[in-house]
JSON list of C-alpha atoms in Angstrom, two decimals:
[
{"chain": "E", "resi": 10, "resn": "MET", "atom": "CA", "xyz": [0.00, 0.00, 0.00]},
{"chain": "E", "resi": 11, "resn": "GLY", "atom": "CA", "xyz": [1.53, 3.28, -1.10]},
{"chain": "E", "resi": 12, "resn": "ILE", "atom": "CA", "xyz": [1.71, 6.49, 0.84]},
{"chain": "E", "resi": 13, "resn": "ALA", "atom": "CA", "xyz": [-0.85, 8.14, -1.45]},
{"chain": "E", "resi": 14, "resn": "GLN", "atom": "CA", "xyz": [-3.35, 5.35, -0.75]},
{"chain": "E", "resi": 15, "resn": "GLU", "atom": "CA", "xyz": [-2.71, 5.51, 3.02]},
{"chain": "E", "resi": 16, "resn": "PHE", "atom": "CA", "xyz": [-3.12, 9.29, 3.01]},
{"chain": "E", "resi": 17, "resn": "ARG", "atom": "CA", "xyz": [-6.35, 9.01, 1.00]},
{"chain": "E", "resi": 18, "resn": "GLU", "atom": "CA", "xyz": [-7.80, 6.52, 3.51]},
{"chain": "E", "resi": 19, "resn": "PHE", "atom": "CA", "xyz": [-6.69, 8.74, 6.41]},
{"chain": "E", "resi": 20, "resn": "ALA", "atom": "CA", "xyz": [-8.16, 11.92, 4.89]},
{"chain": "E", "resi": 21, "resn": "ILE", "atom": "CA", "xyz": [-11.48, 10.30, 4.05]},
{"chain": "E", "resi": 22, "resn": "LYS", "atom": "CA", "xyz": [-12.06, 8.98, 7.58]},
{"chain": "E", "resi": 23, "resn": "GLY", "atom": "CA", "xyz": [-14.93, 10.76, 9.31]},
{"chain": "E", "resi": 24, "resn": "ASN", "atom": "CA", "xyz": [-12.89, 11.98, 12.26]},
{"chain": "E", "resi": 25, "resn": "VAL", "atom": "CA", "xyz": [-10.43, 13.87, 10.08]},
{"chain": "E", "resi": 26, "resn": "ILE", "atom": "CA", "xyz": [-13.21, 15.58, 8.15]},
{"chain": "E", "resi": 27, "resn": "ASP", "atom": "CA", "xyz": [-15.02, 16.43, 11.41]},
{"chain": "E", "resi": 28, "resn": "LEU", "atom": "CA", "xyz": [-11.80, 17.88, 12.79]},
{"chain": "E", "resi": 29, "resn": "ALA", "atom": "CA", "xyz": [-11.26, 20.00, 9.68]},
{"chain": "E", "resi": 30, "resn": "VAL", "atom": "CA", "xyz": [-14.81, 21.36, 9.88]},
{"chain": "E", "resi": 31, "resn": "GLY", "atom": "CA", "xyz": [-14.31, 22.07, 13.58]},
{"chain": "E", "resi": 32, "resn": "VAL", "atom": "CA", "xyz": [-11.09, 23.99, 12.93]},
{"chain": "E", "resi": 33, "resn": "ILE", "atom": "CA", "xyz": [-12.73, 26.09, 10.22]},
{"chain": "E", "resi": 34, "resn": "ILE", "atom": "CA", "xyz": [-15.78, 26.86, 12.36]},
{"chain": "E", "resi": 35, "resn": "GLY", "atom": "CA", "xyz": [-13.52, 27.51, 15.36]},
{"chain": "E", "resi": 36, "resn": "GLY", "atom": "CA", "xyz": [-11.53, 30.07, 13.38]},
{"chain": "E", "resi": 37, "resn": "ALA", "atom": "CA", "xyz": [-14.68, 31.88, 12.33]},
{"chain": "E", "resi": 38, "resn": "PHE", "atom": "CA", "xyz": [-16.08, 31.65, 15.85]},
{"chain": "E", "resi": 39, "resn": "GLY", "atom": "CA", "xyz": [-12.82, 33.10, 17.20]},
{"chain": "E", "resi": 40, "resn": "LYS", "atom": "CA", "xyz": [-13.24, 36.13, 14.96]},
{"chain": "E", "resi": 41, "resn": "ILE", "atom": "CA", "xyz": [-16.79, 36.60, 16.24]},
{"chain": "E", "resi": 42, "resn": "VAL", "atom": "CA", "xyz": [-15.61, 36.43, 19.85]},
{"chain": "E", "resi": 43, "resn": "ASP", "atom": "CA", "xyz": [-12.77, 38.85, 19.05]},
{"chain": "E", "resi": 44, "resn": "SER", "atom": "CA", "xyz": [-15.31, 41.28, 17.65]},
{"chain": "E", "resi": 45, "resn": "VAL", "atom": "CA", "xyz": [-17.60, 40.86, 20.66]},
{"chain": "E", "resi": 46, "resn": "VAL", "atom": "CA", "xyz": [-14.71, 41.60, 23.00]},
{"chain": "E", "resi": 47, "resn": "SER", "atom": "CA", "xyz": [-13.22, 44.54, 21.11]},
{"chain": "E", "resi": 48, "resn": "ASP", "atom": "CA", "xyz": [-16.47, 46.10, 19.86]},
{"chain": "E", "resi": 49, "resn": "LEU", "atom": "CA", "xyz": [-18.95, 45.36, 22.66]},
{"chain": "E", "resi": 50, "resn": "ILE", "atom": "CA", "xyz": [-17.28, 44.37, 25.92]},
{"chain": "E", "resi": 51, "resn": "MET", "atom": "CA", "xyz": [-14.13, 46.51, 25.99]},
{"chain": "E", "resi": 52, "resn": "PRO", "atom": "CA", "xyz": [-16.00, 49.80, 25.38]},
{"chain": "E", "resi": 53, "resn": "VAL", "atom": "CA", "xyz": [-18.24, 48.99, 28.37]},
{"chain": "E", "resi": 54, "resn": "VAL", "atom": "CA", "xyz": [-15.20, 48.07, 30.48]},
{"chain": "E", "resi": 55, "resn": "GLY", "atom": "CA", "xyz": [-13.55, 51.31, 29.34]},
{"chain": "E", "resi": 56, "resn": "LEU", "atom": "CA", "xyz": [-16.64, 53.27, 30.34]},
{"chain": "E", "resi": 57, "resn": "VAL", "atom": "CA", "xyz": [-16.76, 51.65, 33.78]},
{"chain": "E", "resi": 58, "resn": "PHE", "atom": "CA", "xyz": [-13.02, 52.12, 34.42]},
{"chain": "E", "resi": 59, "resn": "GLY", "atom": "CA", "xyz": [-12.75, 55.59, 32.94]},
{"chain": "E", "resi": 60, "resn": "ARG", "atom": "CA", "xyz": [-12.07, 55.29, 29.20]},
{"chain": "E", "resi": 61, "resn": "LEU", "atom": "CA", "xyz": [-9.52, 52.52, 29.70]},
{"chain": "E", "resi": 62, "resn": "ASP", "atom": "CA", "xyz": [-8.30, 51.03, 26.42]},
{"chain": "E", "resi": 63, "resn": "PHE", "atom": "CA", "xyz": [-6.33, 47.84, 27.02]},
{"chain": "E", "resi": 64, "resn": "SER", "atom": "CA", "xyz": [-4.88, 47.76, 23.51]},
{"chain": "E", "resi": 65, "resn": "ASN", "atom": "CA", "xyz": [-2.78, 50.87, 24.22]},
{"chain": "E", "resi": 66, "resn": "LEU", "atom": "CA", "xyz": [-1.28, 49.64, 27.48]},
{"chain": "E", "resi": 67, "resn": "TYR", "atom": "CA", "xyz": [2.44, 49.09, 27.07]},
{"chain": "E", "resi": 68, "resn": "LEU", "atom": "CA", "xyz": [5.78, 49.48, 28.80]},
{"chain": "E", "resi": 69, "resn": "VAL", "atom": "CA", "xyz": [8.70, 51.00, 26.89]},
{"chain": "E", "resi": 70, "resn": "LEU", "atom": "CA", "xyz": [11.83, 48.86, 27.23]},
{"chain": "E", "resi": 71, "resn": "GLY", "atom": "CA", "xyz": [14.26, 51.05, 25.32]},
{"chain": "E", "resi": 72, "resn": "SER", "atom": "CA", "xyz": [15.02, 54.68, 24.60]},
{"chain": "E", "resi": 73, "resn": "ILE", "atom": "CA", "xyz": [12.56, 56.63, 22.49]},
{"chain": "E", "resi": 74, "resn": "PRO", "atom": "CA", "xyz": [14.08, 58.52, 19.56]},
{"chain": "E", "resi": 75, "resn": "PRO", "atom": "CA", "xyz": [13.36, 62.26, 19.57]},
{"chain": "E", "resi": 76, "resn": "GLY", "atom": "CA", "xyz": [10.27, 63.23, 17.61]},
{"chain": "E", "resi": 77, "resn": "THR", "atom": "CA", "xyz": [8.58, 59.83, 18.00]},
{"chain": "E", "resi": 78, "resn": "ALA", "atom": "CA", "xyz": [4.99, 59.93, 19.19]},
{"chain": "E", "resi": 79, "resn": "HIS", "atom": "CA", "xyz": [4.27, 58.11, 22.42]},
{"chain": "E", "resi": 80, "resn": "THR", "atom": "CA", "xyz": [1.77, 55.66, 20.93]},
{"chain": "E", "resi": 81, "resn": "LEU", "atom": "CA", "xyz": [2.18, 51.93, 20.62]},
{"chain": "E", "resi": 82, "resn": "ASP", "atom": "CA", "xyz": [2.04, 51.96, 16.81]},
{"chain": "E", "resi": 83, "resn": "ALA", "atom": "CA", "xyz": [4.56, 54.81, 16.50]},
{"chain": "E", "resi": 84, "resn": "LEU", "atom": "CA", "xyz": [6.96, 53.17, 18.93]},
{"chain": "E", "resi": 85, "resn": "LYS", "atom": "CA", "xyz": [6.77, 49.84, 17.10]},
{"chain": "E", "resi": 86, "resn": "LYS", "atom": "CA", "xyz": [7.36, 51.54, 13.74]},
{"chain": "E", "resi": 87, "resn": "ALA", "atom": "CA", "xyz": [10.39, 53.32, 15.22]},
{"chain": "E", "resi": 88, "resn": "GLY", "atom": "CA", "xyz": [11.77, 49.95, 16.34]},
{"chain": "E", "resi": 89, "resn": "VAL", "atom": "CA", "xyz": [11.57, 50.72, 20.04]},
{"chain": "E", "resi": 90, "resn": "PRO", "atom": "CA", "xyz": [11.19, 47.55, 22.12]},
{"chain": "E", "resi": 91, "resn": "VAL", "atom": "CA", "xyz": [7.88, 47.67, 23.99]},
{"chain": "E", "resi": 92, "resn": "LEU", "atom": "CA", "xyz": [6.10, 45.23, 26.24]},
{"chain": "E", "resi": 93, "resn": "ALA", "atom": "CA", "xyz": [2.53, 45.43, 24.92]},
{"chain": "E", "resi": 94, "resn": "TYR", "atom": "CA", "xyz": [0.73, 43.83, 27.85]},
{"chain": "E", "resi": 95, "resn": "GLY", "atom": "CA", "xyz": [-2.57, 45.46, 26.88]},
{"chain": "E", "resi": 96, "resn": "HIS", "atom": "CA", "xyz": [-2.81, 43.26, 23.81]},
{"chain": "E", "resi": 97, "resn": "PHE", "atom": "CA", "xyz": [-2.22, 40.24, 26.04]},
{"chain": "E", "resi": 98, "resn": "ILE", "atom": "CA", "xyz": [-5.05, 41.33, 28.34]},
{"chain": "E", "resi": 99, "resn": "THR", "atom": "CA", "xyz": [-7.38, 41.62, 25.34]},
{"chain": "E", "resi": 100, "resn": "VAL", "atom": "CA", "xyz": [-6.39, 38.15, 24.08]},
{"chain": "E", "resi": 101, "resn": "ALA", "atom": "CA", "xyz": [-6.83, 36.70, 27.59]},
{"chain": "E", "resi": 102, "resn": "VAL", "atom": "CA", "xyz": [-10.32, 38.20, 27.84]},
{"chain": "E", "resi": 103, "resn": "ASN", "atom": "CA", "xyz": [-11.12, 36.76, 24.39]},
{"chain": "E", "resi": 104, "resn": "PHE", "atom": "CA", "xyz": [-9.97, 33.34, 25.58]},
{"chain": "E", "resi": 105, "resn": "LEU", "atom": "CA", "xyz": [-12.01, 33.48, 28.78]},
{"chain": "E", "resi": 106, "resn": "ILE", "atom": "CA", "xyz": [-15.15, 34.45, 26.89]},
{"chain": "E", "resi": 107, "resn": "LEU", "atom": "CA", "xyz": [-14.57, 31.75, 24.26]},
{"chain": "E", "resi": 108, "resn": "ALA", "atom": "CA", "xyz": [-13.89, 29.12, 26.94]},
{"chain": "E", "resi": 109, "resn": "PHE", "atom": "CA", "xyz": [-17.07, 30.14, 28.81]},
{"chain": "E", "resi": 110, "resn": "ILE", "atom": "CA", "xyz": [-19.16, 29.94, 25.64]},
{"chain": "E", "resi": 111, "resn": "ILE", "atom": "CA", "xyz": [-17.76, 26.50, 24.78]},
{"chain": "E", "resi": 112, "resn": "PHE", "atom": "CA", "xyz": [-18.41, 25.36, 28.37]},
{"chain": "E", "resi": 113, "resn": "MET", "atom": "CA", "xyz": [-22.03, 26.51, 28.12]},
{"chain": "E", "resi": 114, "resn": "MET", "atom": "CA", "xyz": [-22.45, 24.76, 24.75]},
{"chain": "E", "resi": 115, "resn": "VAL", "atom": "CA", "xyz": [-21.04, 21.47, 26.06]},
{"chain": "E", "resi": 116, "resn": "LYS", "atom": "CA", "xyz": [-23.19, 21.76, 29.19]},
{"chain": "E", "resi": 117, "resn": "GLN", "atom": "CA", "xyz": [-26.30, 22.27, 27.03]},
{"chain": "E", "resi": 118, "resn": "ILE", "atom": "CA", "xyz": [-25.41, 19.35, 24.75]},
{"chain": "E", "resi": 119, "resn": "ASN", "atom": "CA", "xyz": [-24.89, 17.07, 27.76]},
{"chain": "E", "resi": 120, "resn": "ARG", "atom": "CA", "xyz": [-28.25, 18.18, 29.19]},
{"chain": "E", "resi": 121, "resn": "LEU", "atom": "CA", "xyz": [-29.99, 17.39, 25.90]},
{"chain": "E", "resi": 122, "resn": "LYS", "atom": "CA", "xyz": [-28.32, 13.98, 25.76]},
{"chain": "E", "resi": 123, "resn": "ARG", "atom": "CA", "xyz": [-29.60, 13.16, 29.26]},
{"chain": "E", "resi": 124, "resn": "GLN", "atom": "CA", "xyz": [-33.15, 14.21, 28.33]},
{"chain": "E", "resi": 125, "resn": "ALA", "atom": "CA", "xyz": [-33.30, 12.04, 25.22]},
{"chain": "E", "resi": 126, "resn": "PRO", "atom": "CA", "xyz": [-35.40, 8.96, 25.99]},
{"chain": "E", "resi": 127, "resn": "ALA", "atom": "CA", "xyz": [-33.74, 5.63, 25.72]},
{"chain": "E", "resi": 128, "resn": "PRO", "atom": "CA", "xyz": [-34.75, 3.73, 22.60]},
{"chain": "E", "resi": 129, "resn": "ALA", "atom": "CA", "xyz": [-37.30, 0.97, 23.17]},
{"chain": "E", "resi": 130, "resn": "PRO", "atom": "CA", "xyz": [-35.78, -2.48, 23.23]},
{"chain": "E", "resi": 131, "resn": "ALA", "atom": "CA", "xyz": [-36.08, -4.24, 19.93]},
{"chain": "E", "resi": 132, "resn": "ALA", "atom": "CA", "xyz": [-38.50, -7.13, 19.68]},
{"chain": "E", "resi": 133, "resn": "PRO", "atom": "CA", "xyz": [-36.69, -10.44, 19.94]},
{"chain": "E", "resi": 134, "resn": "ALA", "atom": "CA", "xyz": [-35.94, -12.00, 16.61]},
{"chain": "E", "resi": 135, "resn": "ALA", "atom": "CA", "xyz": [-37.99, -15.02, 15.58]},
{"chain": "E", "resi": 136, "resn": "PRO", "atom": "CA", "xyz": [-36.17, -18.25, 16.31]},
{"chain": "E", "resi": 137, "resn": "PRO", "atom": "CA", "xyz": [-34.76, -20.12, 13.33]},
{"chain": "E", "resi": 138, "resn": "GLU", "atom": "CA", "xyz": [-37.00, -22.69, 11.65]},
{"chain": "E", "resi": 139, "resn": "ASP", "atom": "CA", "xyz": [-35.04, -25.68, 12.91]},
{"chain": "E", "resi": 140, "resn": "ILE", "atom": "CA", "xyz": [-35.49, -24.52, 16.51]},
{"chain": "E", "resi": 141, "resn": "VAL", "atom": "CA", "xyz": [-39.25, -24.15, 15.93]},
{"chain": "E", "resi": 142, "resn": "LEU", "atom": "CA", "xyz": [-39.41, -27.67, 14.50]},
{"chain": "E", "resi": 143, "resn": "LEU", "atom": "CA", "xyz": [-37.44, -29.11, 17.41]},
{"chain": "E", "resi": 144, "resn": "ARG", "atom": "CA", "xyz": [-39.78, -27.43, 19.89]},
{"chain": "E", "resi": 145, "resn": "GLU", "atom": "CA", "xyz": [-42.82, -28.87, 18.09]},
{"chain": "E", "resi": 146, "resn": "ILE", "atom": "CA", "xyz": [-41.29, -32.34, 18.23]},
{"chain": "E", "resi": 147, "resn": "ARG", "atom": "CA", "xyz": [-40.50, -31.92, 21.94]},
{"chain": "E", "resi": 148, "resn": "ASP", "atom": "CA", "xyz": [-44.01, -30.71, 22.69]},
{"chain": "E", "resi": 149, "resn": "SER", "atom": "CA", "xyz": [-45.59, -33.60, 20.72]},
{"chain": "E", "resi": 150, "resn": "LEU", "atom": "CA", "xyz": [-43.46, -36.13, 22.61]},
{"chain": "E", "resi": 151, "resn": "ASN", "atom": "CA", "xyz": [-44.43, -34.60, 25.97]},
{"chain": "E", "resi": 152, "resn": "ARG", "atom": "CA", "xyz": [-48.20, -34.82, 25.27]},
{"chain": "E", "resi": 153, "resn": "PRO", "atom": "CA", "xyz": [-50.07, -37.50, 27.18]},
{"chain": "E", "resi": 154, "resn": "ARG", "atom": "CA", "xyz": [-51.25, -40.34, 24.95]}
]
């Protein structure tokens, strides 16, 4: 069996296709969560904490050249080493929200699985013809004469 044949069998298996679909949906879902955090949650957090914008929180690790604006983008363009911990906070919030949403989805799926009624037991299969014939012979021999 060649490598191409083995790869084809591997790629066609249901689990691999399910995983690929999951990765694609997960990427799209991650973008949605990123938008929820940056466009909906962070403005509210900024309003509560006084116009706080996590994305612009940074610590300068080197000297700033004269004439460079004191913004994260300008410092990065000037090649100044900065510790952009605000971006990390935003990514961490994204992760926590995504993890919570996935937890709630799994919890709901497990609840639905528990509520599904168990399938009714299948009716027993009819015995084979030879067994039926043997039972008839046994019964006829056991009858009083």
